[in-house]
mmCIF file of C-alpha atoms in Angstrom:
data_model
loop_
_atom_site.group_PDB
_atom_site.id
_atom_site.type_symbol
_atom_site.label_atom_id
_atom_site.label_comp_id
_atom_site.label_asym_id
_atom_site.label_seq_id
_atom_site.Cartn_x
_atom_site.Cartn_y
_atom_site.Cartn_z
ATOM 1 C CA UNK A 1 69.614 -30.370 14.552
ATOM 2 C CA UNK A 2 68.163 -26.932 15.283
ATOM 3 C CA UNK A 3 66.724 -24.782 12.520
ATOM 4 C CA UNK A 4 64.464 -22.115 14.038
ATOM 5 C CA UNK A 5 63.895 -20.192 17.267
ATOM 6 C CA UNK A 6 61.385 -22.811 18.405
ATOM 7 C CA UNK A 7 63.798 -25.745 18.076
ATOM 8 C CA UNK A 8 65.563 -26.518 21.351
ATOM 9 C CA UNK A 9 65.902 -29.025 24.171
ATOM 10 C CA UNK A 10 64.943 -28.318 27.772
ATOM 11 C CA UNK A 11 65.418 -29.989 31.146
ATOM 12 C CA UNK A 12 63.637 -29.313 34.424
ATOM 13 C CA UNK A 13 65.525 -27.333 37.052
ATOM 14 C CA UNK A 14 68.114 -29.384 38.950
ATOM 15 C CA UNK A 15 70.896 -28.788 41.452
ATOM 16 C CA UNK A 16 73.146 -30.473 38.875
ATOM 17 C CA UNK A 17 73.031 -27.227 36.879
ATOM 18 C CA UNK A 18 74.236 -25.019 39.755
ATOM 19 C CA UNK A 19 78.013 -24.847 40.136
ATOM 20 C CA UNK A 20 79.760 -23.655 43.283
ATOM 21 C CA UNK A 21 83.190 -24.929 42.296
ATOM 22 C CA UNK A 22 85.021 -26.800 39.573
ATOM 23 C CA UNK A 23 82.971 -27.839 36.565
ATOM 24 C CA UNK A 24 83.117 -28.492 32.832
ATOM 25 C CA UNK A 25 80.596 -27.897 30.054
ATOM 26 C CA UNK A 26 81.605 -29.223 26.660
ATOM 27 C CA UNK A 27 80.086 -30.093 23.319
ATOM 28 C CA UNK A 28 80.692 -30.299 19.609
ATOM 29 C CA UNK A 29 78.886 -27.547 17.769
ATOM 30 C CA UNK A 30 78.286 -26.728 14.105
ATOM 31 C CA UNK A 31 76.806 -23.372 13.114
ATOM 32 C CA UNK A 32 75.120 -22.783 9.779
ATOM 33 C CA UNK A 33 75.035 -19.090 10.698
ATOM 34 C CA UNK A 34 75.898 -16.819 13.626
ATOM 35 C CA UNK A 35 73.891 -13.855 12.401
ATOM 36 C CA UNK A 36 71.484 -13.826 15.354
ATOM 37 C CA UNK A 37 74.055 -14.748 18.008
ATOM 38 C CA UNK A 38 73.875 -18.182 19.615
ATOM 39 C CA UNK A 39 73.324 -19.666 23.073
ATOM 40 C CA UNK A 40 74.047 -23.393 23.056
ATOM 41 C CA UNK A 41 73.473 -23.782 26.813
ATOM 42 C CA UNK A 42 71.746 -21.661 29.464
ATOM 43 C CA UNK A 43 69.919 -21.850 32.768
ATOM 44 C CA UNK A 44 67.168 -19.300 32.807
ATOM 45 C CA UNK A 45 65.575 -17.344 30.016
ATOM 46 C CA UNK A 46 66.300 -13.704 30.790
ATOM 47 C CA UNK A 47 69.047 -11.453 29.480
ATOM 48 C CA UNK A 48 70.987 -12.108 32.664
ATOM 49 C CA UNK A 49 70.843 -15.879 32.428
ATOM 50 C CA UNK A 50 73.954 -17.906 33.168
ATOM 51 C CA UNK A 51 74.890 -19.064 29.722
ATOM 52 C CA UNK A 52 77.408 -19.836 27.037
ATOM 53 C CA UNK A 53 76.812 -16.953 24.643
ATOM 54 C CA UNK A 54 78.368 -16.759 21.176
ATOM 55 C CA UNK A 55 78.171 -13.438 19.370
ATOM 56 C CA UNK A 56 77.685 -12.930 15.653
ATOM 57 C CA UNK A 57 81.426 -12.226 15.405
ATOM 58 C CA UNK A 58 82.261 -15.588 16.974
ATOM 59 C CA UNK A 59 83.170 -14.318 20.438
ATOM 60 C CA UNK A 60 82.529 -16.686 23.352
ATOM 61 C CA UNK A 61 81.088 -15.350 26.612
ATOM 62 C CA UNK A 62 80.448 -17.497 29.676
ATOM 63 C CA UNK A 63 78.743 -16.980 32.998
ATOM 64 C CA UNK A 64 76.361 -14.187 33.867
ATOM 65 C CA UNK A 65 74.529 -12.344 31.136
ATOM 66 C CA UNK A 66 75.833 -11.343 27.750
ATOM 67 C CA UNK A 67 78.930 -9.641 29.128
ATOM 68 C CA UNK A 68 80.117 -12.795 30.806
ATOM 69 C CA UNK A 69 82.928 -13.506 33.205
ATOM 70 C CA UNK A 70 85.104 -14.558 30.285
ATOM 71 C CA UNK A 71 85.083 -13.046 26.807
ATOM 72 C CA UNK A 72 87.133 -14.472 23.953
ATOM 73 C CA UNK A 73 88.418 -12.629 20.937
ATOM 74 C CA UNK A 74 86.237 -12.556 17.826
ATOM 75 C CA UNK A 75 86.466 -15.509 15.464
ATOM 76 C CA UNK A 76 86.824 -18.214 18.107
ATOM 77 C CA UNK A 77 83.650 -19.816 16.769
ATOM 78 C CA UNK A 78 83.103 -20.033 13.012
ATOM 79 C CA UNK A 79 80.406 -21.309 10.673
ATOM 80 C CA UNK A 80 80.204 -24.470 8.561
ATOM 81 C CA UNK A 81 82.645 -26.437 10.699
ATOM 82 C CA UNK A 82 82.354 -28.844 13.605
ATOM 83 C CA UNK A 83 84.170 -27.389 16.612
ATOM 84 C CA UNK A 84 84.781 -28.814 20.079
ATOM 85 C CA UNK A 85 83.871 -26.158 22.638
ATOM 86 C CA UNK A 86 84.800 -26.611 26.296
ATOM 87 C CA UNK A 87 84.247 -24.313 29.263
ATOM 88 C CA UNK A 88 85.976 -25.192 32.531
ATOM 89 C CA UNK A 89 86.266 -23.679 35.958
ATOM 90 C CA UNK A 90 89.235 -24.702 38.107
ATOM 91 C CA UNK A 91 89.360 -22.899 41.434
ATOM 92 C CA UNK A 92 88.676 -19.281 40.552
ATOM 93 C CA UNK A 93 89.920 -19.645 36.989
ATOM 94 C CA UNK A 94 87.451 -19.814 34.119
ATOM 95 C CA UNK A 95 88.718 -20.988 30.739
ATOM 96 C CA UNK A 96 87.287 -21.567 27.277
ATOM 97 C CA UNK A 97 88.838 -23.931 24.740
ATOM 98 C CA UNK A 98 88.030 -24.412 21.065
ATOM 99 C CA UNK A 99 89.341 -27.584 19.442
ATOM 100 C CA UNK A 100 91.642 -28.067 22.430
ATOM 101 C CA UNK A 101 93.229 -24.624 22.267
ATOM 102 C CA UNK A 102 92.812 -22.094 25.079
ATOM 103 C CA UNK A 103 91.007 -19.033 23.706
ATOM 104 C CA UNK A 104 90.384 -17.120 26.949
ATOM 105 C CA UNK A 105 91.210 -17.411 30.642
ATOM 106 C CA UNK A 106 90.123 -15.159 33.489
ATOM 107 C CA UNK A 107 89.771 -15.173 37.256
ATOM 108 C CA UNK A 108 86.198 -15.452 38.498
ATOM 109 C CA UNK A 109 85.322 -15.034 42.163
ATOM 110 C CA UNK A 110 81.593 -15.676 41.811
ATOM 111 C CA UNK A 111 80.481 -18.199 44.401
ATOM 112 C CA UNK A 112 77.788 -19.656 42.178
ATOM 113 C CA UNK A 113 77.400 -20.062 38.417
ATOM 114 C CA UNK A 114 74.261 -21.558 36.981
ATOM 115 C CA UNK A 115 70.947 -22.155 38.692
ATOM 116 C CA UNK A 116 69.217 -24.947 40.573
ATOM 117 C CA UNK A 117 65.839 -23.244 40.165
ATOM 118 C CA UNK A 118 65.757 -22.413 36.448
ATOM 119 C CA UNK A 119 65.025 -24.671 33.499
ATOM 120 C CA UNK A 120 68.141 -25.666 31.548
ATOM 121 C CA UNK A 121 68.069 -24.994 27.809
ATOM 122 C CA UNK A 122 70.145 -26.532 25.030
ATOM 123 C CA UNK A 123 70.182 -24.692 21.711
ATOM 124 C CA UNK A 124 68.563 -21.420 22.813
ATOM 125 C CA UNK A 125 68.715 -18.877 25.653
ATOM 126 C CA UNK A 126 65.287 -19.741 26.976
ATOM 127 C CA UNK A 127 61.650 -20.301 26.151
ATOM 128 C CA UNK A 128 61.611 -16.780 24.670
ATOM 129 C CA UNK A 129 63.439 -18.292 21.682
ATOM 130 C CA UNK A 130 66.182 -15.687 21.682
ATOM 131 C CA UNK A 131 69.636 -16.435 20.261
ATOM 132 C CA UNK A 132 68.989 -19.939 18.915
ATOM 133 C CA UNK A 133 71.703 -22.218 17.641
ATOM 134 C CA UNK A 134 71.045 -22.552 13.931
ATOM 135 C CA UNK A 135 72.934 -25.734 13.283
ATOM 136 C CA UNK A 136 73.879 -28.797 15.300
ATOM 137 C CA UNK A 137 75.021 -29.769 18.802
ATOM 138 C CA UNK A 138 76.590 -33.148 19.475
ATOM 139 C CA UNK A 139 77.904 -34.876 22.597
ATOM 140 C CA UNK A 140 77.022 -32.273 25.203
ATOM 141 C CA UNK A 141 78.517 -33.187 28.582
ATOM 142 C CA UNK A 142 78.271 -31.409 31.926
ATOM 143 C CA UNK A 143 80.660 -32.459 34.681
ATOM 144 C CA UNK A 144 80.093 -30.981 38.153
ATOM 145 C CA UNK A 145 83.057 -31.147 40.498
ATOM 146 C CA UNK A 146 85.876 -31.578 37.987
ATOM 147 C CA UNK A 147 87.665 -29.227 35.617
ATOM 148 C CA UNK A 148 88.535 -31.681 32.859
ATOM 149 C CA UNK A 149 90.637 -29.174 30.926
ATOM 150 C CA UNK A 150 93.099 -26.682 32.416
ATOM 151 C CA UNK A 151 95.591 -26.412 29.526
ATOM 152 C CA UNK A 152 95.703 -27.153 25.796
ATOM 153 C CA UNK A 153 94.616 -30.688 24.884
ATOM 154 C CA UNK A 154 93.871 -32.925 21.929
ATOM 155 C CA UNK A 155 90.125 -32.694 21.285
ATOM 156 C CA UNK A 156 88.110 -35.919 21.507
ATOM 157 C CA UNK A 157 87.967 -38.043 18.365
ATOM 158 C CA UNK A 158 85.227 -40.392 19.617
ATOM 159 C CA UNK A 159 81.913 -39.914 21.419
ATOM 160 C CA UNK A 160 82.223 -38.618 24.969
ATOM 161 C CA UNK A 161 81.732 -41.019 27.866
ATOM 162 C CA UNK A 162 80.337 -41.023 31.380
ATOM 163 C CA UNK A 163 83.425 -39.909 33.307
ATOM 164 C CA UNK A 164 83.428 -39.288 37.064
ATOM 165 C CA UNK A 165 81.017 -36.522 38.125
ATOM 166 C CA UNK A 166 79.133 -36.476 34.798
ATOM 167 C CA UNK A 167 75.671 -35.000 35.391
ATOM 168 C CA UNK A 168 74.475 -34.712 31.799
ATOM 169 C CA UNK A 169 75.606 -36.527 28.667
ATOM 170 C CA UNK A 170 73.245 -36.133 25.724
ATOM 171 C CA UNK A 171 72.938 -35.308 22.020
ATOM 172 C CA UNK A 172 74.660 -38.549 21.055
ATOM 173 C CA UNK A 173 71.856 -40.565 19.471
ATOM 174 C CA UNK A 174 71.215 -40.424 15.724
ATOM 175 C CA UNK A 175 67.603 -41.517 16.244
ATOM 176 C CA UNK A 176 66.360 -39.657 19.348
ATOM 177 C CA UNK A 177 66.886 -36.022 20.313
ATOM 178 C CA UNK A 178 65.892 -36.757 23.913
ATOM 179 C CA UNK A 179 68.064 -39.805 24.554
ATOM 180 C CA UNK A 180 70.819 -39.385 27.138
ATOM 181 C CA UNK A 181 73.483 -41.583 28.694
ATOM 182 C CA UNK A 182 73.290 -39.489 31.877
ATOM 183 C CA UNK A 183 70.626 -36.949 32.857
ATOM 184 C CA UNK A 184 69.053 -35.664 36.097
ATOM 185 C CA UNK A 185 65.630 -35.810 34.470
ATOM 186 C CA UNK A 186 63.867 -36.290 31.194
ATOM 187 C CA UNK A 187 64.822 -34.140 28.213
ATOM 188 C CA UNK A 188 62.050 -32.421 26.267
ATOM 189 C CA UNK A 189 62.397 -31.712 22.549
ATOM 190 C CA UNK A 190 60.685 -28.477 21.555
ATOM 191 C CA UNK A 191 59.691 -27.437 18.050
ATOM 192 C CA UNK A 192 61.372 -29.552 15.394
ATOM 193 C CA UNK A 193 64.572 -30.294 17.307
ATOM 194 C CA UNK A 194 65.592 -33.675 15.934
ATOM 195 C CA UNK A 195 68.378 -36.229 15.954
ATOM 196 C CA UNK A 196 70.572 -36.532 12.881
ATOM 197 C CA UNK A 197 73.306 -38.790 11.538
ATOM 198 C CA UNK A 198 75.456 -35.686 10.920
ATOM 199 C CA UNK A 199 78.130 -35.754 13.598
ATOM 200 C CA UNK A 200 81.727 -34.616 14.211
ATOM 201 C CA UNK A 201 83.131 -38.123 13.935
ATOM 202 C CA UNK A 202 82.013 -38.887 10.367
ATOM 203 C CA UNK A 203 85.178 -38.056 8.448
ATOM 204 C CA UNK A 204 84.792 -40.555 5.611
ATOM 205 C CA UNK A 205 83.086 -38.671 2.790
ATOM 206 C CA UNK A 206 81.199 -41.760 1.600
ATOM 207 C CA UNK A 207 79.742 -42.208 5.084
ATOM 208 C CA UNK A 208 78.712 -38.575 5.161
ATOM 209 C CA UNK A 209 77.055 -38.932 1.757
ATOM 210 C CA UNK A 210 75.254 -42.053 2.921
ATOM 211 C CA UNK A 211 76.958 -44.458 0.527
ATOM 212 C CA UNK A 212 77.670 -48.031 1.521
#
């Protein structure tokens, strides 16, 4: 869970975070608030970082800066609800899906998205602490070389797995914020970023409440 601007995860720069073709970034995300905007994933900490940027009105932007190569309508992301968010690039087409439904699609001719030389951040735009996720991220997966989603789909109902071309698969443990099934390097927990038993797959109310 992430509560303040100083709570985030970071990974050292890696070529796995630079995309020159098809790729997928997906996660389950739960926002307590969107008041300060939200960046669940970014490489680089400046205003022009390559990032998934979610505005206070629930618009999704992806790619360069806060204008993005794709921009969804407002209300795509909401508060107080687990949502499956997926970004995919297939050829020159960038798409964003929420809970398996296409919310925006646009052509993108940029040769490169992401960075092999910048730190990767989960839960905030960068070490400056701007635009933190105030809530939870679960089952974040980065796949380099495959666009897993190109049309509407049924969102996952179980934890994500190490499919072909997976470069990062983390935020799955309920005991360790830095554990990962796949990662190019160690994950660092900053601030009070911590694992939690709260996850998108607990649908039984007694389980959620912690009853036997």
